[in-house]
Amino acid sequence: MQESEIKFSDLELNEQILSALDGMGFVSPTPIQAASIPLLLEGKDALGKAQTGTGKTAAFSLPLLHKLELDQRKPQAIILAPTRELAIQVAAEIKNLGKNIRGLKVLEIYGGASIVDQMRALKNGTHIVVGTPGRVQDLINRDRLHLDEVNTFVLDEADEMLNMGFVEDVTAILEHAPASAQRVLFSATMPPMLKKIVERFLRDPAFVDVAGKNHTVDKVEQQFWVVKGIEKDEAMTRILETEETDASIVFVRTRQDTERLASYLADRGFKVAALHGDIPQSQRERTVDNIKRGVIDILVATDVVARGLDVPRITHVFNYDIPFDVESYIHRIGRTGRAGRKGKAILLVRTNQMRMLRTIERVTKSAMEEIQLPLRDQVAEARLKKLGLELQADTEHSSLEKFSELVEKLQTNLEIDAATLAAILLRRQQGKRPLFYVGEDPMTSAIARDKKRRAERREGGRDGRDGGREGGRSYGGETKDWDTYQLQVGRDQGVQVKDIVGALANELGLTKGSIGAIKLAQGHTFVQLPKAMNSETAGKLSKLRIRQKETAAVVCDFDDFRESRGGRRDGGGRRDGGRGQREGGGYRGNREGGGYRGNREGGGNREGGRDGERRFDRNRGSDNRGAHRGERGNSRRTTAE
């Protein structure tokens, strides 16, 4: 009961912040905000345990904004985030919450962007820095980021940060923190490494635990479609036409995409409007009112403007572009399933974004169903059914008699029968949404290719166990019955395949025939080991350390040990995706099988960069093509900074 009674105006925030919250329609804080804000305003160190999507950003941002001294030029707060995308989003939300604070300066710093521009911005003065650990530490080492006036350090999504291999950077940054600075840590889970950080750097922290299950996902049926065979625009129309929707939101990443996709859909007969931050507020309000009244049925929107949007008739959320982080995903799908109704969310995901999808599933503790796109003939059938219902509704229309006279007149003038006239009118009626198709559907061949790949993968998995032909390293023994273990060490910890093999052989006493396929990723490694290990060996495995790192080996259901798409069968490097054989320590395997190629500098993608493996993407239609290179000192870094 208490949660519903508390209002932001009760939390002793200044008038500039309260007016911004009121302008955004926020009256009452979420549980994590109500519990955290008073503690942080007092200056206490705090440890917040909360699931993504519970309002953590405002929980630590509002006290920061309240305590700012605007006449100071050096940073007063440092916020660390695990990825560049989250850093950008957190900075944007802080700017939005502080939009009525005149002179507020918030700076995002992360790898992959110009470090010269970031150094210039620091020199010109800033109040709050939001950054990834690698770039923050780099600027500290260069003596360009000074922490002597910082009064608050925040670690956002701390467990994810440590999982990605930022332990040393985070530790080094906190060691630079002034002794009097407040330290705040938010995390969905509390792994052992994080507990060590807390014990070392937080002083008698207040513990806020609102880590209950996020109920948004309970109310929403979640599905995904892997982009293949056709363009996403056509895929979007097929789904929109075959799903039984009332109103829906299609989420894209940029303002330009909202305008382009809305125009594409409108051109094909959908009642649609774009919604983004550059649209004047009055027009945005009219657009929202139009979807409430049924004037339009589809909004194509960016994340920021759709937050807080409450339209009960929205039955579907479509993620045309996968979000950069889990919190954005939860906010998106929360736009449906309103007023006690069951909602539905469908995500279009490229093959090089699957790791982000799995991260969403892991954090939200939910599973998404993979769906197949409707074939063209199914779409045409849906159009015909809809047209039939519309025509049936008009059978009793009062003006039909006059149109019957027109039909007779046209038949006479054109010298055609009624069936031919009806066919002509139907052809004109269909416009750009055909009622039938001629020729092969591109999806048919895409499905056939997918079935073939799956069959080859299964066959390749059997071959790989006999000799390493498909993907991972197999040591050629007779062992056939494997369990796959996930080790919590990978390239981010400097681990190479030879380290894995050496540790398994030396520490566990396994022979070559007892080590199956190995797949090395950024923050973890998958390895096949015999099911029939004795208790002594299993005990040693549970305590295994590689390069002084605990591996925390657990059995998992991973089985994708096929060759990376960027690999060459002859073992040669390639400029786009396979440069990292030596740096990444990957095993190249035999000439037929390709095996493993470590890829510390190779072409990655934004989502993949956050969650692990780097692969060269053959799909030229991909949203993300480039390699992202963070900087840390003079060394290269392949994180998602």
Short mmCIF file of N, CA and C in Angstrom, two decimals, residues 19-85:
data_model
loop_
_atom_site.label_atom_id
_atom_site.label_comp_id
_atom_site.label_asym_id
_atom_site.label_seq_id
_atom_site.Cartn_x
_atom_site.Cartn_y
_atom_site.Cartn_z
N SER A 19 9.61 19.35 -11.76
CA SER A 19 8.88 19.88 -12.92
C SER A 19 9.15 19.03 -14.16
N ALA A 20 10.39 18.54 -14.30
CA ALA A 20 10.69 17.66 -15.44
C ALA A 20 9.92 16.35 -15.34
N LEU A 21 9.86 15.79 -14.14
CA LEU A 21 9.11 14.55 -13.93
C LEU A 21 7.63 14.76 -14.22
N ASP A 22 7.11 15.89 -13.75
CA ASP A 22 5.70 16.19 -13.98
C ASP A 22 5.42 16.35 -15.48
N GLY A 23 6.34 16.99 -16.19
CA GLY A 23 6.17 17.17 -17.62
C GLY A 23 6.19 15.86 -18.39
N MET A 24 6.87 14.86 -17.85
CA MET A 24 6.92 13.54 -18.48
C MET A 24 5.78 12.64 -18.01
N GLY A 25 4.96 13.16 -17.11
CA GLY A 25 3.82 12.38 -16.64
C GLY A 25 4.13 11.41 -15.53
N PHE A 26 5.30 11.56 -14.88
CA PHE A 26 5.68 10.66 -13.79
C PHE A 26 5.29 11.30 -12.45
N VAL A 27 4.47 10.60 -11.70
CA VAL A 27 4.00 11.11 -10.41
C VAL A 27 4.56 10.29 -9.26
N SER A 28 4.47 8.97 -9.39
CA SER A 28 4.89 8.08 -8.31
C SER A 28 6.13 7.28 -8.71
N PRO A 29 7.07 7.10 -7.80
CA PRO A 29 8.29 6.34 -8.12
C PRO A 29 8.02 4.84 -8.12
N THR A 30 8.87 4.11 -8.80
CA THR A 30 8.83 2.65 -8.75
C THR A 30 9.40 2.21 -7.40
N PRO A 31 9.24 0.94 -7.03
CA PRO A 31 9.77 0.49 -5.74
C PRO A 31 11.27 0.74 -5.56
N ILE A 32 12.07 0.48 -6.60
CA ILE A 32 13.52 0.69 -6.46
C ILE A 32 13.83 2.18 -6.29
N GLN A 33 13.04 3.04 -6.95
CA GLN A 33 13.25 4.48 -6.81
C GLN A 33 12.84 4.97 -5.43
N ALA A 34 11.69 4.49 -4.97
CA ALA A 34 11.20 4.93 -3.65
C ALA A 34 12.15 4.50 -2.54
N ALA A 35 12.75 3.31 -2.69
CA ALA A 35 13.66 2.81 -1.66
C ALA A 35 15.04 3.44 -1.74
N SER A 36 15.51 3.73 -2.96
CA SER A 36 16.91 4.16 -3.14
C SER A 36 17.11 5.66 -3.00
N ILE A 37 16.19 6.46 -3.54
CA ILE A 37 16.42 7.90 -3.62
C ILE A 37 16.70 8.54 -2.26
N PRO A 38 15.90 8.25 -1.22
CA PRO A 38 16.22 8.87 0.09
C PRO A 38 17.60 8.50 0.61
N LEU A 39 18.00 7.24 0.42
CA LEU A 39 19.32 6.80 0.88
C LEU A 39 20.43 7.52 0.13
N LEU A 40 20.28 7.64 -1.18
CA LEU A 40 21.33 8.28 -1.99
C LEU A 40 21.39 9.78 -1.73
N LEU A 41 20.25 10.39 -1.45
CA LEU A 41 20.27 11.81 -1.11
C LEU A 41 21.03 12.05 0.20
N GLU A 42 21.03 11.06 1.11
CA GLU A 42 21.78 11.18 2.36
C GLU A 42 23.28 10.98 2.16
N GLY A 43 23.66 10.46 0.98
CA GLY A 43 25.08 10.24 0.70
C GLY A 43 25.58 8.87 1.10
N LYS A 44 24.69 7.95 1.46
CA LYS A 44 25.11 6.61 1.88
C LYS A 44 25.54 5.78 0.68
N ASP A 45 26.52 4.90 0.89
CA ASP A 45 26.82 3.88 -0.11
C ASP A 45 25.63 2.94 -0.19
N ALA A 46 25.37 2.42 -1.37
CA ALA A 46 24.17 1.59 -1.52
C ALA A 46 24.42 0.46 -2.50
N LEU A 47 23.78 -0.67 -2.22
CA LEU A 47 23.81 -1.84 -3.08
C LEU A 47 22.37 -2.16 -3.45
N GLY A 48 22.01 -1.95 -4.70
CA GLY A 48 20.65 -2.18 -5.14
C GLY A 48 20.55 -3.44 -5.97
N LYS A 49 19.68 -4.34 -5.56
CA LYS A 49 19.45 -5.56 -6.32
C LYS A 49 18.09 -5.45 -6.98
N ALA A 50 18.09 -5.28 -8.30
CA ALA A 50 16.82 -5.05 -9.00
C ALA A 50 16.92 -5.57 -10.42
N GLN A 51 15.84 -6.17 -10.88
CA GLN A 51 15.81 -6.64 -12.26
C GLN A 51 15.80 -5.47 -13.22
N THR A 52 16.31 -5.71 -14.43
CA THR A 52 16.24 -4.71 -15.48
C THR A 52 14.79 -4.34 -15.75
N GLY A 53 14.55 -3.07 -16.01
CA GLY A 53 13.20 -2.63 -16.31
C GLY A 53 12.42 -2.13 -15.11
N THR A 54 13.10 -1.98 -13.97
CA THR A 54 12.41 -1.54 -12.75
C THR A 54 12.64 -0.06 -12.46
N GLY A 55 13.35 0.65 -13.33
CA GLY A 55 13.56 2.08 -13.13
C GLY A 55 14.84 2.42 -12.41
N LYS A 56 15.89 1.59 -12.60
CA LYS A 56 17.15 1.81 -11.90
C LYS A 56 17.81 3.14 -12.30
N THR A 57 17.72 3.48 -13.57
CA THR A 57 18.43 4.68 -14.04
C THR A 57 17.97 5.92 -13.29
N ALA A 58 16.67 6.10 -13.19
CA ALA A 58 16.16 7.26 -12.45
C ALA A 58 16.47 7.15 -10.96
N ALA A 59 16.56 5.92 -10.45
CA ALA A 59 16.84 5.73 -9.02
C ALA A 59 18.17 6.34 -8.63
N PHE A 60 19.19 6.20 -9.48
CA PHE A 60 20.48 6.81 -9.13
C PHE A 60 20.68 8.18 -9.77
N SER A 61 19.96 8.47 -10.86
CA SER A 61 20.16 9.74 -11.57
C SER A 61 19.53 10.92 -10.84
N LEU A 62 18.35 10.74 -10.30
CA LEU A 62 17.66 11.86 -9.65
C LEU A 62 18.45 12.41 -8.46
N PRO A 63 18.99 11.57 -7.56
CA PRO A 63 19.84 12.13 -6.49
C PRO A 63 21.09 12.82 -7.01
N LEU A 64 21.71 12.27 -8.09
CA LEU A 64 22.88 12.93 -8.68
C LEU A 64 22.54 14.34 -9.14
N LEU A 65 21.43 14.45 -9.86
CA LEU A 65 21.03 15.75 -10.39
C LEU A 65 20.70 16.73 -9.27
N HIS A 66 20.11 16.22 -8.21
CA HIS A 66 19.74 17.08 -7.08
C HIS A 66 20.97 17.67 -6.40
N LYS A 67 22.06 16.90 -6.34
CA LYS A 67 23.24 17.33 -5.58
C LYS A 67 24.27 18.10 -6.42
N LEU A 68 24.03 18.30 -7.71
CA LEU A 68 25.03 18.92 -8.58
C LEU A 68 25.35 20.36 -8.17
N GLU A 69 26.65 20.68 -8.28
CA GLU A 69 27.11 22.07 -8.18
C GLU A 69 27.44 22.51 -9.60
N LEU A 70 26.58 23.32 -10.18
CA LEU A 70 26.70 23.64 -11.61
C LEU A 70 27.91 24.51 -11.93
N ASP A 71 28.48 25.18 -10.93
CA ASP A 71 29.63 26.04 -11.21
C ASP A 71 30.95 25.27 -11.22
N GLN A 72 30.92 23.98 -10.86
CA GLN A 72 32.14 23.17 -10.92
C GLN A 72 32.36 22.67 -12.34
N ARG A 73 33.62 22.65 -12.79
CA ARG A 73 33.94 22.23 -14.16
C ARG A 73 34.34 20.76 -14.24
N LYS A 74 34.90 20.24 -13.16
CA LYS A 74 35.33 18.84 -13.18
C LYS A 74 34.14 17.92 -12.89
N PRO A 75 34.22 16.67 -13.34
CA PRO A 75 33.11 15.74 -13.13
C PRO A 75 32.80 15.54 -11.65
N GLN A 76 31.50 15.50 -11.33
CA GLN A 76 31.06 15.26 -9.96
C GLN A 76 30.49 13.85 -9.79
N ALA A 77 30.24 13.18 -10.90
CA ALA A 77 29.70 11.82 -10.83
C ALA A 77 30.24 11.01 -12.00
N ILE A 78 30.60 9.76 -11.73
CA ILE A 78 31.03 8.82 -12.77
C ILE A 78 30.06 7.64 -12.74
N ILE A 79 29.43 7.37 -13.87
CA ILE A 79 28.52 6.23 -14.00
C ILE A 79 29.14 5.25 -14.98
N LEU A 80 29.37 4.02 -14.56
CA LEU A 80 29.96 3.00 -15.41
C LEU A 80 28.87 2.06 -15.92
N ALA A 81 28.87 1.80 -17.22
CA ALA A 81 27.90 0.91 -17.85
C ALA A 81 28.66 -0.12 -18.68
N PRO A 82 28.12 -1.33 -18.84
CA PRO A 82 28.88 -2.38 -19.54
C PRO A 82 29.03 -2.20 -21.04
N THR A 83 28.12 -1.46 -21.69
CA THR A 83 28.20 -1.31 -23.14
C THR A 83 28.04 0.14 -23.55
N ARG A 84 28.53 0.44 -24.74
CA ARG A 84 28.39 1.80 -25.26
C ARG A 84 26.93 2.18 -25.43
N GLU A 85 26.11 1.18 -25.86
CA GLU A 85 24.70 1.47 -26.09
C GLU A 85 23.99 1.84 -24.79
#
